[in-house]
Short mmCIF file of C-alpha atoms and ligand atoms in Angstrom, two decimals:
data_model
loop_
_atom_site.label_atom_id
_atom_site.label_comp_id
_atom_site.label_asym_id
_atom_site.label_seq_id
_atom_site.Cartn_x
_atom_site.Cartn_y
_atom_site.Cartn_z
CA UNK A 1 0.00 0.00 0.00
CA UNK A 2 1.09 3.55 -0.65
CA UNK A 3 -0.02 6.93 0.72
CA UNK A 4 -0.22 9.88 -1.68
CA UNK A 5 -0.89 13.41 -0.48
CA UNK A 6 -1.89 16.27 -2.78
CA UNK A 7 -1.59 19.89 -1.64
CA UNK A 8 -3.76 22.95 -2.23
CA UNK A 9 -2.40 23.91 -5.66
CA UNK A 10 -2.56 20.29 -6.85
CA UNK A 11 -6.31 20.29 -6.11
CA UNK A 12 -6.64 23.99 -6.96
CA UNK A 13 -8.87 23.68 -10.04
CA UNK A 14 -10.90 21.01 -11.84
CA UNK A 15 -8.09 20.77 -14.44
CA UNK A 16 -5.50 20.20 -11.74
CA UNK A 17 -7.71 17.59 -10.08
CA UNK A 18 -7.64 15.67 -13.38
CA UNK A 19 -3.83 15.62 -13.10
CA UNK A 20 -4.19 14.23 -9.57
CA UNK A 21 -6.52 11.54 -10.87
CA UNK A 22 -4.02 10.55 -13.57
CA UNK A 23 -1.21 10.13 -11.01
CA UNK A 24 -3.38 8.16 -8.59
CA UNK A 25 -4.80 5.96 -11.32
CA UNK A 26 -1.32 4.95 -12.39
CA UNK A 27 -0.24 4.12 -8.82
CA UNK A 28 -3.47 2.25 -8.04
CA UNK A 29 -2.79 -0.22 -10.84
CA UNK A 30 0.04 -1.67 -8.79
CA UNK A 31 -1.27 -1.45 -5.23
CA UNK A 32 -4.02 0.02 -3.09
CA UNK A 33 -3.57 3.68 -2.26
CA UNK A 34 -4.84 6.13 0.32
CA UNK A 35 -5.09 9.63 -1.10
CA UNK A 36 -4.91 12.50 1.37
CA UNK A 37 -6.08 15.85 0.04
CA UNK A 38 -5.76 19.45 1.18
CA UNK A 39 -8.42 22.06 0.80
CA UNK A 40 -8.58 23.79 -2.59
CA UNK A 41 -5.65 26.29 -2.63
CA UNK A 42 -6.49 29.50 -0.76
CA UNK A 43 -9.71 28.19 0.82
CA UNK A 44 -8.35 27.77 4.37
CA UNK A 45 -7.25 31.42 4.34
CA UNK A 46 -10.63 32.52 3.00
CA UNK A 47 -12.46 30.54 5.71
CA UNK A 48 -10.34 32.18 8.40
CA UNK A 49 -10.78 35.60 6.87
CA UNK A 50 -14.58 35.19 6.76
CA UNK A 51 -14.57 33.92 10.36
CA UNK A 52 -12.55 36.87 11.67
CA UNK A 53 -14.76 39.37 9.86
CA UNK A 54 -17.91 37.73 11.22
CA UNK A 55 -16.48 37.78 14.75
CA UNK A 56 -15.86 41.52 14.35
CA UNK A 57 -19.49 42.05 13.29
CA UNK A 58 -18.37 42.93 9.77
CA UNK A 59 -21.11 41.84 7.36
CA UNK A 60 -18.68 41.64 4.43
CA UNK A 61 -17.90 38.12 5.66
CA UNK A 62 -20.86 36.99 3.58
CA UNK A 63 -19.16 38.05 0.31
CA UNK A 64 -16.21 35.81 1.17
CA UNK A 65 -18.58 33.00 2.06
CA UNK A 66 -20.23 33.43 -1.33
CA UNK A 67 -16.84 33.10 -3.05
CA UNK A 68 -16.10 29.91 -1.14
CA UNK A 69 -19.50 28.50 -2.02
CA UNK A 70 -19.20 29.43 -5.71
CA UNK A 71 -15.79 27.80 -6.00
CA UNK A 72 -17.00 24.53 -4.53
CA UNK A 73 -20.25 24.36 -6.46
CA UNK A 74 -18.53 25.22 -9.75
CA UNK A 75 -15.80 22.63 -9.19
CA UNK A 76 -18.28 19.95 -8.16
CA UNK A 77 -20.34 20.51 -11.30
CA UNK A 78 -17.18 20.38 -13.43
CA UNK A 79 -16.01 17.15 -11.84
CA UNK A 80 -19.15 15.05 -11.55
CA UNK A 81 -22.68 14.60 -12.83
CA UNK A 82 -23.68 13.07 -9.49
CA UNK A 83 -26.67 14.92 -8.04
CA UNK A 84 -26.00 13.27 -4.70
CA UNK A 85 -22.49 14.76 -4.48
CA UNK A 86 -23.78 18.19 -5.45
CA UNK A 87 -26.37 17.92 -2.69
CA UNK A 88 -23.68 16.88 -0.19
CA UNK A 89 -21.51 19.87 -1.11
CA UNK A 90 -24.52 22.19 -0.99
CA UNK A 91 -25.38 20.87 2.48
CA UNK A 92 -21.80 21.46 3.60
CA UNK A 93 -22.00 25.04 2.34
CA UNK A 94 -25.30 25.53 4.20
CA UNK A 95 -23.66 24.28 7.41
CA UNK A 96 -20.74 26.63 6.82
CA UNK A 97 -23.08 29.59 6.34
CA UNK A 98 -24.92 28.72 9.56
CA UNK A 99 -21.61 28.52 11.44
CA UNK A 100 -20.51 31.93 10.13
CA UNK A 101 -23.89 33.41 11.12
CA UNK A 102 -23.38 31.94 14.60
CA UNK A 103 -19.91 33.52 14.85
CA UNK A 104 -21.40 36.84 13.72
CA UNK A 105 -24.16 36.65 16.35
CA UNK A 106 -22.01 35.70 19.31
CA UNK A 107 -19.18 37.98 18.20
CA UNK A 108 -16.57 35.40 19.10
CA UNK A 109 -14.19 32.98 17.39
CA UNK A 110 -12.64 30.46 19.80
CA UNK A 111 -9.87 28.02 18.77
CA UNK A 112 -12.48 25.24 18.85
CA UNK A 113 -14.70 27.17 16.45
CA UNK A 114 -11.70 27.98 14.23
CA UNK A 115 -11.12 24.24 13.83
CA UNK A 116 -14.75 23.61 12.98
CA UNK A 117 -14.58 26.48 10.47
CA UNK A 118 -11.35 25.49 8.71
CA UNK A 119 -12.43 21.83 8.50
CA UNK A 120 -14.88 22.74 5.75
CA UNK A 121 -12.07 23.14 3.20
CA UNK A 122 -10.77 19.57 3.41
CA UNK A 123 -14.24 18.11 3.95
CA UNK A 124 -15.47 19.67 0.69
CA UNK A 125 -12.36 18.94 -1.40
CA UNK A 126 -12.19 15.27 -0.36
CA UNK A 127 -15.84 14.80 -1.20
CA UNK A 128 -15.49 16.41 -4.65
CA UNK A 129 -12.36 14.45 -5.49
CA UNK A 130 -13.90 11.11 -4.50
CA UNK A 131 -16.82 11.90 -6.81
CA UNK A 132 -14.40 12.80 -9.60
CA UNK A 133 -12.85 9.31 -9.39
CA UNK A 134 -16.24 7.63 -9.44
CA UNK A 135 -17.28 9.77 -12.40
CA UNK A 136 -14.51 8.10 -14.40
CA UNK A 137 -15.54 4.64 -13.21
CA UNK A 138 -12.48 4.38 -11.00
CA UNK A 139 -13.30 2.44 -7.86
CA UNK A 140 -12.81 4.81 -4.90
CA UNK A 141 -14.31 5.48 -1.48
CA UNK A 142 -14.33 8.43 0.91
CA UNK A 143 -13.32 8.16 4.54
CA UNK A 144 -13.52 11.01 7.03
CA UNK A 145 -10.15 11.30 8.82
CA UNK A 146 -12.00 12.45 11.93
CA UNK A 147 -13.04 8.82 12.46
CA UNK A 148 -9.39 7.72 12.42
CA UNK A 149 -7.15 10.46 13.83
CA UNK A 150 -7.70 11.19 17.51
CA UNK A 151 -6.12 14.12 19.30
CA UNK A 152 -6.12 16.08 22.52
CA UNK A 153 -8.22 19.24 22.80
CA UNK A 154 -5.46 21.77 22.02
CA UNK A 155 -7.33 23.29 19.14
CA UNK A 156 -5.70 24.67 15.96
CA UNK A 157 -2.61 22.51 16.53
CA UNK A 158 -3.75 19.42 18.32
CA UNK A 159 -1.48 16.64 19.60
CA UNK A 160 -2.21 13.22 18.14
CA UNK A 161 -2.95 10.26 20.44
CA UNK A 162 -0.73 7.92 18.48
CA UNK A 163 -1.73 4.52 19.85
CA UNK A 164 -5.47 5.00 19.56
CA UNK A 165 -5.01 6.56 16.13
CA UNK A 166 -2.88 3.72 14.82
CA UNK A 167 -5.40 1.14 16.04
CA UNK A 168 -8.31 2.98 14.41
CA UNK A 169 -6.43 3.28 11.10
CA UNK A 170 -5.31 -0.35 11.09
CA UNK A 171 -8.81 -1.60 11.93
CA UNK A 172 -10.35 0.44 9.19
CA UNK A 173 -7.93 -0.53 6.43
CA UNK A 174 -7.80 -4.22 7.28
CA UNK A 175 -11.49 -4.48 6.41
CA UNK A 176 -11.42 -2.57 3.17
CA UNK A 177 -10.24 -3.62 -0.22
CA UNK A 178 -11.30 -0.67 -2.32
CA UNK A 179 -8.23 0.31 -4.41
CA UNK A 180 -8.47 4.05 -3.67
CA UNK A 181 -9.51 5.67 -0.39
CA UNK A 182 -9.73 9.47 -0.37
CA UNK A 183 -9.32 11.19 3.00
CA UNK A 184 -9.34 14.85 4.04
CA UNK A 185 -5.97 16.00 5.38
CA UNK A 186 -5.51 18.39 8.32
CA UNK A 187 -8.65 17.45 10.29
CA UNK A 188 -9.04 15.11 13.24
CA UNK A 189 -11.29 14.47 16.24
CA UNK A 190 -10.47 15.62 19.76
CA UNK A 191 -10.95 13.54 22.90
CA UNK A 192 -14.07 15.58 23.64
CA UNK A 193 -15.55 14.58 20.27
CA UNK A 194 -15.06 17.95 18.55
CA UNK A 195 -13.37 18.61 15.22
CA UNK A 196 -9.69 19.43 15.74
CA UNK A 197 -6.90 20.28 13.28
CA UNK A 198 -3.21 19.43 13.09
CA UNK A 199 -1.83 22.93 12.41
CA UNK A 200 -1.48 24.96 9.20
CA UNK A 201 0.04 22.83 6.48
CA UNK A 202 -1.03 19.76 8.47
CA UNK A 203 -2.29 17.60 5.59
CA UNK A 204 1.29 16.40 5.10
CA UNK A 205 1.18 15.20 8.70
CA UNK A 206 -2.14 13.35 8.16
CA UNK A 207 -0.49 11.43 5.33
CA UNK A 208 2.56 10.59 7.47
CA UNK A 209 0.36 9.34 10.32
CA UNK A 210 -1.44 6.99 7.92
CA UNK A 211 1.86 5.86 6.43
CA UNK A 212 3.31 5.00 9.86
CA UNK A 213 0.16 3.26 11.12
CA UNK A 214 -0.05 1.09 8.01
CA UNK A 215 3.74 0.63 7.67
CA UNK A 216 3.46 1.31 3.96
CA UNK A 217 6.29 1.00 1.45
CA UNK A 218 6.36 4.71 0.65
CA UNK A 219 4.78 8.08 1.33
CA UNK A 220 4.49 10.47 -1.60
CA UNK A 221 3.86 14.17 -1.07
CA UNK A 222 2.68 15.69 -4.35
CA UNK A 223 3.01 19.46 -4.56
CA UNK A 224 3.68 22.32 -6.98
CA UNK A 225 7.49 22.05 -7.16
CA UNK A 226 9.76 19.17 -8.18
CA UNK A 227 11.05 18.29 -4.73
CA UNK A 228 12.79 19.87 -1.78
CA UNK A 229 15.14 22.46 -3.29
CA UNK A 230 18.54 23.67 -2.17
CA UNK A 231 16.74 26.96 -1.31
CA UNK A 232 13.23 28.32 -1.73
CA UNK A 233 12.81 28.24 -5.53
CA UNK A 234 10.57 31.31 -5.38
CA UNK A 235 13.45 33.39 -4.00
CA UNK A 236 16.52 31.73 -5.49
CA UNK A 237 16.35 31.19 -9.24
CA UNK A 238 19.39 28.90 -9.28
CA UNK A 239 18.01 26.56 -6.61
CA UNK A 240 17.93 22.90 -7.62
CA UNK A 241 15.88 19.97 -6.34
CA UNK A 242 17.81 17.85 -3.85
CA UNK A 243 17.81 14.29 -5.15
CA UNK A 244 18.41 12.54 -1.86
CA UNK A 245 18.31 13.88 1.67
CA UNK A 246 18.28 12.29 5.13
CA UNK A 247 15.33 12.53 7.49
CA UNK A 248 17.34 14.71 9.87
CA UNK A 249 18.41 17.12 7.16
CA UNK A 250 14.89 17.38 5.78
CA UNK A 251 13.62 18.01 9.30
CA UNK A 252 16.10 20.83 9.84
CA UNK A 253 15.26 22.43 6.49
CA UNK A 254 11.53 22.27 7.09
CA UNK A 255 11.85 23.53 10.68
CA UNK A 256 13.84 26.44 9.31
CA UNK A 257 11.20 27.43 6.83
CA UNK A 258 11.21 25.10 3.80
CA UNK A 259 7.44 25.17 3.59
CA UNK A 260 7.32 22.31 1.11
CA UNK A 261 7.07 19.93 4.09
CA UNK A 262 5.19 20.54 7.35
CA UNK A 263 7.91 19.84 9.98
CA UNK A 264 6.05 17.23 12.13
CA UNK A 265 5.59 15.07 9.02
CA UNK A 266 9.02 13.51 9.17
CA UNK A 267 9.03 11.95 12.66
CA UNK A 268 6.35 9.26 12.05
CA UNK A 269 7.92 8.03 8.80
CA UNK A 270 11.45 8.23 10.19
CA UNK A 271 10.46 5.98 13.10
CA UNK A 272 9.18 3.34 10.70
CA UNK A 273 11.95 3.94 8.17
CA UNK A 274 9.46 4.66 5.39
CA UNK A 275 10.92 6.60 2.44
CA UNK A 276 9.20 9.90 1.72
CA UNK A 277 9.16 11.20 -1.85
CA UNK A 278 8.35 14.77 -2.82
CA UNK A 279 6.91 14.93 -6.33
CA UNK A 280 5.48 17.54 -8.66
CA UNK A 281 1.84 17.10 -9.73
CA UNK A 282 2.52 19.35 -12.72
CA UNK A 283 5.64 17.44 -13.84
CA UNK A 284 5.16 13.86 -12.65
CA UNK A 285 8.18 12.66 -14.60
CA UNK A 286 10.59 14.93 -12.70
CA UNK A 287 12.68 12.89 -10.28
CA UNK A 288 11.76 14.81 -7.13
CA UNK A 289 13.34 14.29 -3.73
CA UNK A 290 13.71 11.09 -1.76
CA UNK A 291 13.93 11.51 2.02
CA UNK A 292 15.26 8.42 3.78
CA UNK A 293 17.95 7.08 6.08
CA UNK A 294 20.39 6.62 3.28
CA UNK A 295 22.92 9.44 3.31
CA UNK A 296 25.20 9.47 0.36
CA UNK A 297 28.84 10.07 1.25
CA UNK A 298 29.69 11.79 -2.02
CA UNK A 299 27.21 14.56 -1.51
CA UNK A 300 28.17 18.11 -0.59
CA UNK A 301 28.33 18.99 3.11
CA UNK A 302 25.54 21.53 2.72
CA UNK A 303 22.22 20.20 1.50
CA UNK A 304 20.17 23.34 1.59
CA UNK A 305 19.62 26.85 2.86
CA UNK A 306 16.35 27.91 4.42
CA UNK A 307 15.00 30.84 6.30
CA UNK A 308 12.26 31.94 8.68
CA UNK A 309 10.72 35.39 8.43
CA UNK A 310 9.02 37.49 11.11
CA UNK A 311 11.49 36.76 13.85
CA UNK A 312 12.27 38.99 16.82
CA UNK A 313 15.20 38.85 19.23
CA UNK A 314 14.86 39.29 22.97
CA UNK A 315 17.96 40.03 25.00
CA UNK A 316 18.15 39.62 28.74
CA UNK A 317 21.28 41.25 30.03
CA UNK A 318 22.83 42.48 33.23
CA UNK A 319 25.67 42.11 35.66
CA UNK A 320 23.29 40.39 38.08
CA UNK A 321 23.16 37.35 35.80
CA UNK A 322 26.81 36.40 36.09
CA UNK A 323 27.29 33.17 38.00
CA UNK A 324 23.71 33.18 39.30
CA UNK A 325 22.20 29.77 38.74
CA UNK A 326 18.59 29.37 37.69
CA UNK A 327 18.31 32.49 35.50
CA UNK A 328 17.84 30.49 32.30
CA UNK A 329 15.43 28.14 34.03
CA UNK A 330 13.21 31.04 35.13
CA UNK A 331 13.44 32.61 31.68
CA UNK A 332 12.44 29.47 29.79
CA UNK A 333 9.75 28.54 32.28
CA UNK A 334 8.18 31.94 31.74
CA UNK A 335 8.15 31.45 27.97
CA UNK A 336 6.86 27.90 28.21
CA UNK A 337 4.00 28.95 30.53
CA UNK A 338 2.83 31.22 27.67
CA UNK A 339 3.39 28.45 25.09
CA UNK A 340 5.89 30.68 23.28
CA UNK A 341 8.14 28.71 20.98
CA UNK A 342 11.86 29.51 21.20
CA UNK A 343 13.40 29.35 17.73
CA UNK A 344 17.01 30.11 18.59
CA UNK A 345 19.15 30.69 21.69
CA UNK A 346 22.60 32.17 22.11
CA UNK A 347 24.43 32.85 25.32
CA UNK A 348 27.81 34.47 25.68
CA UNK A 349 30.21 32.45 27.84
CA UNK A 350 30.38 35.32 30.31
CA UNK A 351 26.70 34.55 31.03
CA UNK A 352 26.23 38.26 30.94
CA UNK A 353 23.42 38.00 28.39
CA UNK A 354 21.02 35.53 26.87
CA UNK A 355 19.55 36.19 23.47
CA UNK A 356 16.44 34.37 22.25
CA UNK A 357 14.70 34.31 18.87
CA UNK A 358 10.90 34.08 18.91
CA UNK A 359 8.11 34.71 16.40
CA UNK A 360 7.56 38.46 16.07
CA UNK A 361 3.89 38.07 17.00
CA UNK A 362 4.93 36.66 20.41
CA UNK A 363 7.62 39.17 21.31
CA UNK A 364 5.62 41.76 23.24
CA UNK A 365 3.89 39.11 25.37
CA UNK A 366 7.27 37.49 25.99
CA UNK A 367 8.90 40.79 27.01
CA UNK A 368 6.08 41.66 29.43
CA UNK A 369 6.14 38.23 31.05
CA UNK A 370 9.94 38.11 31.39
CA UNK A 371 10.05 41.58 32.93
CA UNK A 372 7.39 40.42 35.36
CA UNK A 373 9.42 37.34 36.31
CA UNK A 374 12.58 39.42 36.84
CA UNK A 375 10.79 42.47 38.29
CA UNK A 376 12.86 42.34 41.49
CA UNK A 377 16.24 42.13 39.72
CA UNK A 378 15.19 44.89 37.28
CA UNK A 379 14.12 47.18 40.13
CA UNK A 380 17.54 46.65 41.77
CA UNK A 381 19.30 47.35 38.42
CA UNK A 382 20.87 43.89 38.47
CA UNK A 383 19.19 43.06 35.17
CA UNK A 384 18.26 45.51 32.41
CA UNK A 385 14.75 45.76 31.00
CA UNK A 386 14.35 43.25 28.14
CA UNK A 387 15.67 44.61 24.85
CA UNK A 388 13.76 43.64 21.72
CA UNK A 389 14.61 43.87 18.03
CA UNK A 390 12.07 43.22 15.29
CA UNK A 391 11.92 42.82 11.49
CA UNK A 392 14.47 40.03 11.56
CA UNK A 393 14.86 36.67 9.86
CA UNK A 394 16.87 33.53 10.54
CA UNK A 395 18.84 32.03 7.75
CA UNK A 396 20.16 28.47 8.17
CA UNK A 397 22.66 26.29 6.36
CA UNK A 398 21.74 22.64 6.75
CA UNK A 399 23.71 19.46 6.13
CA UNK A 400 24.67 16.39 8.14
CA UNK A 401 28.15 16.28 6.65
CA UNK A 402 29.04 19.78 7.83
CA UNK A 403 30.66 18.48 10.98
CA UNK A 404 33.43 16.78 9.03
CA UNK A 405 34.20 19.91 7.00
CA UNK A 406 36.10 22.84 8.40
CA UNK A 407 35.59 26.44 7.56
CA UNK A 408 31.93 26.38 6.62
CA UNK A 409 30.85 28.98 9.15
CA UNK A 410 33.81 31.11 8.09
CA UNK A 411 32.66 30.95 4.47
CA UNK A 412 29.09 31.68 5.51
CA UNK A 413 29.96 34.78 7.51
CA UNK A 414 32.48 36.10 5.02
CA UNK A 415 29.91 35.74 2.23
CA UNK A 416 27.34 37.66 4.25
CA UNK A 417 29.96 40.26 5.19
CA UNK A 418 31.07 40.78 1.59
CA UNK A 419 27.48 41.47 0.69
CA UNK A 420 27.10 44.04 3.48
CA UNK A 421 24.66 41.87 5.41
CA UNK A 422 24.86 42.52 9.10
CA UNK A 423 24.62 39.48 11.40
CA UNK A 424 22.71 40.07 14.64
CA UNK A 425 23.18 36.64 16.27
CA UNK A 426 24.60 33.24 15.43
CA UNK A 427 23.74 29.74 16.63
CA UNK A 428 25.13 26.36 15.77
CA UNK A 429 23.57 23.18 17.13
CA UNK A 430 25.96 20.78 18.86
CA UNK A 431 24.97 18.18 16.27
CA UNK A 432 26.40 20.57 13.65
CA UNK A 433 23.61 19.85 11.21
CA UNK A 434 22.72 23.49 11.10
CA UNK A 435 24.37 26.90 11.30
CA UNK A 436 21.93 29.76 11.74
CA UNK A 437 22.36 33.51 11.56
CA UNK A 438 19.90 36.23 12.42
CA UNK A 439 19.79 39.02 9.87
CA UNK A 440 17.44 41.87 8.91
CA UNK A 441 14.34 40.71 6.98
CA UNK A 442 15.15 43.10 4.17
CA UNK A 443 18.42 41.23 3.51
CA UNK A 444 16.90 37.76 3.16
CA UNK A 445 16.76 37.53 -0.60
CA UNK A 446 20.29 38.88 -1.00
CA UNK A 447 21.59 36.52 1.70
CA UNK A 448 19.91 33.45 0.26
CA UNK A 449 21.18 34.15 -3.23
CA UNK A 450 24.74 34.99 -2.22
CA UNK A 451 25.01 31.94 0.06
CA UNK A 452 23.52 29.74 -2.61
CA UNK A 453 26.03 31.01 -5.12
CA UNK A 454 28.91 30.48 -2.69
CA UNK A 455 27.97 26.97 -1.55
CA UNK A 456 26.24 25.46 -4.56
CA UNK A 457 26.99 27.24 -7.77
CA UNK A 458 30.76 27.74 -7.36
CA UNK A 459 31.25 24.00 -7.11
CA UNK A 460 29.32 23.19 -10.22
CA UNK A 461 31.74 22.15 -12.84
CA UNK A 462 30.28 22.48 -16.23
CA UNK A 463 30.12 19.26 -18.16
CA UNK A 464 29.42 19.58 -21.81
CA UNK A 465 27.45 16.67 -23.02
CA UNK A 466 26.42 16.40 -26.62
CA UNK A 467 23.58 14.16 -27.51
CA UNK A 468 23.17 13.71 -31.21
CA UNK A 469 20.27 12.26 -33.06
CA UNK A 470 19.07 11.82 -36.59
CA UNK A 471 15.55 12.79 -37.57
CA UNK A 472 15.55 14.48 -34.27
CA UNK A 473 12.04 14.61 -32.81
CA UNK A 474 11.88 17.00 -29.82
CA UNK A 475 10.14 14.53 -27.51
CA UNK A 476 12.66 11.77 -28.18
CA UNK A 477 15.63 14.05 -27.58
CA UNK A 478 14.16 15.26 -24.30
CA UNK A 479 13.58 11.65 -23.19
CA UNK A 480 17.25 10.89 -23.89
CA UNK A 481 18.34 13.94 -21.93
CA UNK A 482 16.15 12.90 -19.01
CA UNK A 483 17.76 9.45 -19.02
CA UNK A 484 21.23 11.01 -18.99
CA UNK A 485 20.18 13.33 -16.17
CA UNK A 486 19.00 10.41 -14.05
CA UNK A 487 22.15 8.42 -14.80
CA UNK A 488 24.50 11.27 -13.91
CA UNK A 489 22.65 12.08 -10.71
CA UNK A 490 22.42 8.48 -9.59
CA UNK A 491 25.99 7.43 -10.38
CA UNK A 492 28.14 10.55 -10.36
CA UNK A 493 26.02 12.92 -8.26
CA UNK A 494 26.25 15.44 -11.04
CA UNK A 495 23.35 17.67 -11.79
CA UNK A 496 22.92 17.99 -15.53
CA UNK A 497 21.39 21.22 -16.68
CA UNK A 498 20.36 21.71 -20.26
CA UNK A 499 21.93 24.98 -21.38
CA UNK A 500 20.85 24.88 -24.97
CA UNK A 501 19.75 22.70 -27.82
CA UNK A 502 21.21 23.36 -31.22
CA UNK A 503 20.08 22.16 -34.55
CA UNK A 504 22.88 21.56 -37.05
P1 ADP B 601 1.18 22.27 -0.80
O1 ADP B 601 0.00 23.17 -0.94
O2 ADP B 601 1.33 21.31 -1.94
O3 ADP B 601 1.27 21.62 0.54
P2 ADP B 601 3.09 24.30 -0.01
O4 ADP B 601 2.76 25.64 -0.53
O5 ADP B 601 2.77 23.99 1.41
O6 ADP B 601 2.43 23.21 -0.99
O7 ADP B 601 4.65 23.99 -0.23
C1 ADP B 601 5.23 24.13 -1.52
C2 ADP B 601 5.95 25.46 -1.60
O8 ADP B 601 7.02 25.49 -0.67
C3 ADP B 601 6.63 25.71 -2.92
O9 ADP B 601 5.74 26.24 -3.87
C4 ADP B 601 7.75 26.69 -2.55
O10 ADP B 601 7.37 28.00 -2.81
C5 ADP B 601 7.87 26.56 -1.03
N1 ADP B 601 9.25 26.28 -0.60
C6 ADP B 601 9.94 26.96 0.34
N2 ADP B 601 11.16 26.46 0.51
C7 ADP B 601 11.28 25.41 -0.34
C8 ADP B 601 12.32 24.49 -0.64
N3 ADP B 601 13.51 24.52 -0.02
N4 ADP B 601 12.07 23.55 -1.58
C9 ADP B 601 10.90 23.48 -2.22
N5 ADP B 601 9.87 24.34 -1.99
C10 ADP B 601 10.05 25.29 -1.05
N1 LIG B 602 -5.61 23.42 4.30
C1 LIG B 602 -4.70 23.47 5.42
C2 LIG B 602 -3.86 24.74 5.33
O1 LIG B 602 -4.00 25.50 4.39
C3 LIG B 602 -3.84 22.25 5.54
C4 LIG B 602 -2.95 21.93 4.36
O2 LIG B 602 -3.17 22.42 3.26
O3 LIG B 602 -2.01 21.16 4.55
O4 LIG B 602 -3.09 24.99 6.22
MG1 MG B 603 1.94 22.34 2.43
#
């Protein structure tokens, strides 16, 4: 069995959904598949937007609702003739409208209601896509993930109860032999019986949970790019898909902002040693990325560069901190009591200051709480009031082989320096899989591109390869080039780029 997950862009239009069907159909000829789908691209944001407007008593929420409804009804009609499916989708839209009216009336949007609200995206898309399979006489069934994935009640980013969830998934799939099962990603059921969700981007995680529970041969994440790239392809034109990457490296890259994979996705498949492939729905023949335990020794020490935006730094400083035990404990306890995630920590060996990176949205709350915790020391001038800096980003170099290479941080900082990019803080994990620097947000694009050039493009030796053919049909030539590309990557770890095709 295999698990395939398709993201928002992949299911973003009836035409794209046909591409999804073609991929699934091909896979389902060999083995049964579970297909996890996201909401139609942009719908989760629209649902949240409508919800927030309704909660603020702004009647324009109904225009956004109308858009959401139109999209789903139009897509359903384009995908299926089934009156029953259309009725189902219409009923869903009626329930959504009633929920939004409720939010408008009570003037409130709790995390529990947010989960109920955002669940409509995946519920509608999974229903439409199942119908689209059936329309083409492809045997498929729909299963609501809320019957299988059980969580705690921490709404909007619930914690999965793994054992119960695995049992429910195994019990369900052992009794079914339908070749294709379509499930909504992202949504689950809390221990109190309410709809919960796994966090933004969480459909990847749904697919990984299914993969681990069923110990499948492979998990495939189908998206709008051809794999995990050496840097965000939207910001770095020269970025290339990474052919092979370890679980740990992929985890670091996704934690540090490579949005292509929701970070919690990797742990379940890593535990079961299930390979994870990232593939492009719009170019299914492209090789994509394989994430597994196999780390290839010939590969470069740096696998990728990623970044996180909207970061703020908090500095706690003062002579009163030197040699006083328990300062860090009090600091981190304060942050943890507010559920504030610490992205990066640096401490000078003098212990005179501790610097912490947090999401910009959390920084004011964090500052207030820390100053409250250290109110006594601040009043006695032993510790300074917390200093905050905003509009920052973290940029990270990731690679498991970095630890056996010297001079990487030197190269990183000199490259940033040469490009007049000021570094505010630096952190390197003891595992040396990651070197991170905090820089100004405005410098991100320049930093990514200059680091990419320094670490990836400089090393590329150009290999001129001439492929000649007679009666040269474009398609056949491209197929030959693709074969050469795969061969070179597989055996020599060389990335072949086609620079030009000449006709002589
Ligand atoms: P989906 O809707 O399929 O889940 P996402 O939008 O969540 O897709 O993730 C895919 C996007 O991730 C890409 O379009 C790309 O812009 C972005 N991205 C950021 N960093 C990387 C990276 N290192 N490699 C590939 N994609 C990346
Ligand atoms: N639809 C959800 C989101 O936009 C989950 C997902 O797409 O993975 O966050
Ligand atoms: Mg995603």
